Tab-separated table of C-alpha atoms in Angstrom:
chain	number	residue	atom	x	y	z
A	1	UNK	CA	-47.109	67.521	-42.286
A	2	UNK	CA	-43.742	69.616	-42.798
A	3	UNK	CA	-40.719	67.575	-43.292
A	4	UNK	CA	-37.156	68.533	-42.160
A	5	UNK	CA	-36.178	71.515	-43.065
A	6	UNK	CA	-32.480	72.725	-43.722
A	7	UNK	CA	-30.982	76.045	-44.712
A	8	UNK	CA	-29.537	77.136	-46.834
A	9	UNK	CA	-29.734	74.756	-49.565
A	10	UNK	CA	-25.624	75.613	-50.639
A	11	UNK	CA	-23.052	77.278	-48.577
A	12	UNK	CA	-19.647	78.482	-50.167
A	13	UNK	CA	-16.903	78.877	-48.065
A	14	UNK	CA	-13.429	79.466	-48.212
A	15	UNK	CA	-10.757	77.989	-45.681
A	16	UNK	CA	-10.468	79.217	-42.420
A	17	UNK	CA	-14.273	80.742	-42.422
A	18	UNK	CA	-16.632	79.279	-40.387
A	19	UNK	CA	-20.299	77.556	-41.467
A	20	UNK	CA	-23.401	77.650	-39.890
A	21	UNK	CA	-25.907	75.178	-41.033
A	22	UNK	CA	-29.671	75.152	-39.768
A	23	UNK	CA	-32.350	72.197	-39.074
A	24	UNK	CA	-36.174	72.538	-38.273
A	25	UNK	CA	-37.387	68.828	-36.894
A	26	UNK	CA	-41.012	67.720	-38.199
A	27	UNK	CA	-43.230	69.337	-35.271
A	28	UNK	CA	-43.406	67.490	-32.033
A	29	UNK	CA	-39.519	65.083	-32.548
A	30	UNK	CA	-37.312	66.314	-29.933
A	31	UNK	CA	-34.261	64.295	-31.101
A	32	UNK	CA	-31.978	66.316	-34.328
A	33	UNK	CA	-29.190	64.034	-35.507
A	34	UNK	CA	-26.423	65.624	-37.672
A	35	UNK	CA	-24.214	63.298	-40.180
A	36	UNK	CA	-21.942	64.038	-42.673
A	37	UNK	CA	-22.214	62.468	-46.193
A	38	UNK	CA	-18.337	63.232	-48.014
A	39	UNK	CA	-18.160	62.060	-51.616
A	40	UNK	CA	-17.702	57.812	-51.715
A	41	UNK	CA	-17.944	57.917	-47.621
A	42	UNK	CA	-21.661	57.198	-46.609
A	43	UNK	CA	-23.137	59.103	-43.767
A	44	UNK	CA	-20.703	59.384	-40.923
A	45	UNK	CA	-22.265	60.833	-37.220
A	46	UNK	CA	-21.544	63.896	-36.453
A	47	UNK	CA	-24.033	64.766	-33.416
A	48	UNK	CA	-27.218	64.061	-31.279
A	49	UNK	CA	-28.905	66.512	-29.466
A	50	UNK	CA	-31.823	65.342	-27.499
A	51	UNK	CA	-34.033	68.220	-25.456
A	52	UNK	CA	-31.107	70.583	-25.822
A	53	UNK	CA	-28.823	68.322	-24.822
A	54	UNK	CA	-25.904	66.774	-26.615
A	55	UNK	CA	-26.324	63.058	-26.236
A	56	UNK	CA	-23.298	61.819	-28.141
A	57	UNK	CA	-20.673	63.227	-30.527
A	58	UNK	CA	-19.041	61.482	-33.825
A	59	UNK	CA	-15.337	60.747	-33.948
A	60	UNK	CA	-14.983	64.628	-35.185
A	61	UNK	CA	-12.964	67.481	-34.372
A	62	UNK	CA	-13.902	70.464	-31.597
A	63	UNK	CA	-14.332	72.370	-34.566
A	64	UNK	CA	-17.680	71.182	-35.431
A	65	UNK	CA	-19.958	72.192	-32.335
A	66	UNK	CA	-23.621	72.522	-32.481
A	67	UNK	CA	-26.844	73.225	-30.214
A	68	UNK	CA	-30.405	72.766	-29.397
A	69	UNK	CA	-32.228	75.380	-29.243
A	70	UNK	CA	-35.739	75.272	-27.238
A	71	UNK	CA	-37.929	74.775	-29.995
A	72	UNK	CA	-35.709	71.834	-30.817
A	73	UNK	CA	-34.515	73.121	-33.955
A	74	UNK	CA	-30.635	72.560	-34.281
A	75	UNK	CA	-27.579	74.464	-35.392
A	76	UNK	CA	-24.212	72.953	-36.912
A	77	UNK	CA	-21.213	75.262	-36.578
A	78	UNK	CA	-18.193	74.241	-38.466
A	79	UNK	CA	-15.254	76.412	-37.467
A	80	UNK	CA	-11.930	76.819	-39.331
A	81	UNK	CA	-13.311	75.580	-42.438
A	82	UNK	CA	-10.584	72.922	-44.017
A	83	UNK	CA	-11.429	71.820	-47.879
A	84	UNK	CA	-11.736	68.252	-46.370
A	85	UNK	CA	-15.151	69.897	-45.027
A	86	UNK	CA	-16.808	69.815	-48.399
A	87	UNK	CA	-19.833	67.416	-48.101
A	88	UNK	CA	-23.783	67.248	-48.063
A	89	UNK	CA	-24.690	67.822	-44.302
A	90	UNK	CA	-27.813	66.068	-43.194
A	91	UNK	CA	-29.947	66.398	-40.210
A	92	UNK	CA	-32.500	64.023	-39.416
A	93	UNK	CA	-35.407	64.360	-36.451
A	94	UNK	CA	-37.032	61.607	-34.298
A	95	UNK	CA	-39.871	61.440	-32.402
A	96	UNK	CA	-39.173	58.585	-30.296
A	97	UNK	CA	-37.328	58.985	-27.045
A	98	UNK	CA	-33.771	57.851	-27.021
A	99	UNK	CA	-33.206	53.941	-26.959
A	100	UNK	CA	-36.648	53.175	-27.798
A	101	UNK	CA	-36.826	50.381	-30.321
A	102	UNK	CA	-39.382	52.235	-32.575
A	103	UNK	CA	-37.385	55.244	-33.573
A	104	UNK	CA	-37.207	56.173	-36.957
A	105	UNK	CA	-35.271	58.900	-38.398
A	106	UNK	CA	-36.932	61.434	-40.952
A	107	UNK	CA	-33.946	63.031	-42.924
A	108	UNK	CA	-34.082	66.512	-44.583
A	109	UNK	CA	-32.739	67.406	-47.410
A	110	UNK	CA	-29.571	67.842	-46.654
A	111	UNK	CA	-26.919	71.267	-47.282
A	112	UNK	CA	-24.356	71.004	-49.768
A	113	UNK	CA	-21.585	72.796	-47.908
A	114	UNK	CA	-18.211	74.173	-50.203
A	115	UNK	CA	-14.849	74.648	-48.978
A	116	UNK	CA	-12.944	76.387	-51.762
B	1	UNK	CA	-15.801	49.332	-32.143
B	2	UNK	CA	-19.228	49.343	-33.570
B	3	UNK	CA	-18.936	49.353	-37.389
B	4	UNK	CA	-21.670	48.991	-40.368
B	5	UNK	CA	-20.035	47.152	-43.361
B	6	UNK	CA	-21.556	47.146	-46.843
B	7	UNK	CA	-19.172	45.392	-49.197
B	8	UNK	CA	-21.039	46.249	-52.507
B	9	UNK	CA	-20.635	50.279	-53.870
B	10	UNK	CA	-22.231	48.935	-56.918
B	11	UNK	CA	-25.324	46.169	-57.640
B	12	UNK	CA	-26.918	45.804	-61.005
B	13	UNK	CA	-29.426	43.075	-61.995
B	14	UNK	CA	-31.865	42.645	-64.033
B	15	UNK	CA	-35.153	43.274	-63.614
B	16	UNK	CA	-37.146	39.847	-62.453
B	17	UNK	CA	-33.689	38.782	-61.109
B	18	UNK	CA	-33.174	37.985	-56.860
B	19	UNK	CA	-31.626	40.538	-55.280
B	20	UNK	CA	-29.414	40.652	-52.112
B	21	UNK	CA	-28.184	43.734	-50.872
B	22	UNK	CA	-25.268	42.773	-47.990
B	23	UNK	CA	-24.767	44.175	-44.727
B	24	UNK	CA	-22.544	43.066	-41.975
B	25	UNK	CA	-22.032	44.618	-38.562
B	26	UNK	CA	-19.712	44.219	-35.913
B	27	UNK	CA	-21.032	44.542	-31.866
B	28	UNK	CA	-20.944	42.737	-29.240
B	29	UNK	CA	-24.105	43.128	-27.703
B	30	UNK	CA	-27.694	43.034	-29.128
B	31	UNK	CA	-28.236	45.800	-31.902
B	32	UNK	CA	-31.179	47.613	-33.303
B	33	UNK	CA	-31.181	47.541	-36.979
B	34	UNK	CA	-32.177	49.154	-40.117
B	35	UNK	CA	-32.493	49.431	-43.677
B	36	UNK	CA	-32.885	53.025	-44.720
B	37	UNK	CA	-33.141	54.265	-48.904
B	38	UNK	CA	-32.650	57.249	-51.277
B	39	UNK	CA	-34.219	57.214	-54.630
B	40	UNK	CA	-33.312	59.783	-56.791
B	41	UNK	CA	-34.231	63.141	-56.014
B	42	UNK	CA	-35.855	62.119	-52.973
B	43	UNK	CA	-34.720	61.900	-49.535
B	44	UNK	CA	-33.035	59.081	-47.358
B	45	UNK	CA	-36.218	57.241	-45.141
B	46	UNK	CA	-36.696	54.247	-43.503
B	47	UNK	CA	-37.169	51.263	-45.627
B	48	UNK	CA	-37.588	48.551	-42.902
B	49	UNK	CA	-36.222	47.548	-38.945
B	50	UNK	CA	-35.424	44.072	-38.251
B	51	UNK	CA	-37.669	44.414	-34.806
B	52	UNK	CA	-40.531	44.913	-36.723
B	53	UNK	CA	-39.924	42.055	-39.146
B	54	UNK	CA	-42.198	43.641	-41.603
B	55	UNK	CA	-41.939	43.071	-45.467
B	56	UNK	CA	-41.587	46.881	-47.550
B	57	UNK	CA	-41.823	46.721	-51.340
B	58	UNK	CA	-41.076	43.348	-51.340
B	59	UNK	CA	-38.032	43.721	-49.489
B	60	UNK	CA	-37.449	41.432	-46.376
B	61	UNK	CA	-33.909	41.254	-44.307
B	62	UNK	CA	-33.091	38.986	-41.600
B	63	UNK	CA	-30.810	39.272	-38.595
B	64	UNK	CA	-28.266	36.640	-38.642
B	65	UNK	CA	-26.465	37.238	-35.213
B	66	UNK	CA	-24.303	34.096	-35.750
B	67	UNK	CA	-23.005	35.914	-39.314
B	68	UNK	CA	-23.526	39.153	-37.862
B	69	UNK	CA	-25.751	40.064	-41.062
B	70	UNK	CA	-28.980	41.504	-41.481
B	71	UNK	CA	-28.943	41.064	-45.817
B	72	UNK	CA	-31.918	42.964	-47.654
B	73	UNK	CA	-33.520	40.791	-49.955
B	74	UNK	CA	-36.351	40.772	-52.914
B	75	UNK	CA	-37.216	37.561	-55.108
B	76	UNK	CA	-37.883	39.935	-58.381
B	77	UNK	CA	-36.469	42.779	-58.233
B	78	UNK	CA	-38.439	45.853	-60.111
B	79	UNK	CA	-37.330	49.235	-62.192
B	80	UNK	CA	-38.359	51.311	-59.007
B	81	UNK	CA	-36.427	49.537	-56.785
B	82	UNK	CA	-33.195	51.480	-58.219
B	83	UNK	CA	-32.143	53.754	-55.506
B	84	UNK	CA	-29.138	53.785	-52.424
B	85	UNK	CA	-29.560	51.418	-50.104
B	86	UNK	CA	-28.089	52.126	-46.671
B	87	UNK	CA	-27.982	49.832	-43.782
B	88	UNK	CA	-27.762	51.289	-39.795
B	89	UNK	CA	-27.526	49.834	-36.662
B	90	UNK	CA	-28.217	51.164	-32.861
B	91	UNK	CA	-27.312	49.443	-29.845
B	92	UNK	CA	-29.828	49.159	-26.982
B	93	UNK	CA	-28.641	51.778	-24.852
B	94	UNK	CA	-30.641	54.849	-23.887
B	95	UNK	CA	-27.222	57.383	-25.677
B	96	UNK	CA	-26.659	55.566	-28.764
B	97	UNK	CA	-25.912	57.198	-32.200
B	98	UNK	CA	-27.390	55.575	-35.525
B	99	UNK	CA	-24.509	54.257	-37.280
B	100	UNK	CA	-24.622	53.870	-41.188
B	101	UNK	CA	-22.597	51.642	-43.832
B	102	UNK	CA	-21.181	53.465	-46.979
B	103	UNK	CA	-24.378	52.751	-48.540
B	104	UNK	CA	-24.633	50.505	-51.733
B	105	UNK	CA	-26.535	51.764	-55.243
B	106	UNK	CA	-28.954	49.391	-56.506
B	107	UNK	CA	-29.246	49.720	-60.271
B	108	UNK	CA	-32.240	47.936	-62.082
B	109	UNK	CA	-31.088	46.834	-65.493
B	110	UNK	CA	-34.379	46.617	-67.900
């Protein structure tokens, strides 16, 4: 079975640009969860999209938007890049509906994003 | 607020020694949680749930809701087991995020 996928690997940026980072959920999880993992910080939530819809939101700026597409795969946009930004972005997939006790997150690898 | 507290960036022991890995949370209600692990040049997964009260590896964690804990422990701890160690928590609601801790790296002294 394919894992999580996420592209591209590494993203360089500078300020101001804007990032798009991509996630492919194992085949079959309708839930993509998006967290942020800055240097000595842990994961922090970013986002939860559920069949294409957001579900909840992390205590982040409107800058960082994402969607659901209908094949459940996800997209992160990050928009006015600040050097703050710089971080490993992971998205994990679930199969379980929301709030059910047996969900388990399966992570990808993650995309080392940049801000120069 | 909920909040996922891991006190320790840093645990070393020796191999054959206990090991306690500590988590605290903070919610008032009844939470879901989790002990999740990277090992080196893998990916983070699921190490164990406190619903399932299942033993991984050796590893076992309880929910204390009077401490508001939910420690991961091993009696001997093993050169494998060297890895971040990151413990989560969910409420029971049907729109809850997975909150994480800062994580804590386990180091396995020979």
């Amino acid at each position: 079975e394919a894992g999580v996928t996420q592209s591209p690997t590494h993203l360089i940026k500078t300020r101001g640009q804007q990032a798009t980072l991509r996630c492919s959920p194992i085949s079959g999880h309708t839930s993509v969860y998006w967290y942020q993992q800055a240097l000595g910080l842990g994961l922090q939530f970013l986002l939860w999209y559920d069949e294409g819809e957001e579900r909840n939101r992390g205590n982040f700026p409107p800058r960082f938007s994402g969607r659901q597409f209908p094949n459940y795969s996800s997209e992160l946009n990050v928009n006015a890049l600040e050097l703050e930004d710089s971080a490993l972005y992971l998205c994990a997939s679930s199969q379980s509906s929301p709030g059910t006790p047996n969900e388990k997150l399966f992570f990808g690898s993650g995309t080392q994003l940049s801000v120069l | 607020a909920q909040r996922v507290t891991q006190p320790e960036k840093l645990l070393s022991v020796f191999k054959g020694a206990p090991v306690e890995l500590k988590c605290n949370y903070s919610y008032s209600g009844s939470p879901e949680l989790f002990w999740y692990v990277q090992y080196s040049r893998q990916r983070l997964q699921l190490l164990l749930r406190h619903i399932s009260r299942e033993s991984i590896k050796g590893f076992t964690a309880d929910l204390n809701k009077g401490e508001t804990s939910f420690h991961l422990k091993k009696p001997f701890a093993q050169e494998e087991d060297s890895a971040m160690y990151y413990c989560a928590l969910r409420p029971y609601s049907s729109a809850s995020k997975i909150i994480f801790g800062s994580g804590t790296r386990l180091s396995i002294r020979p």
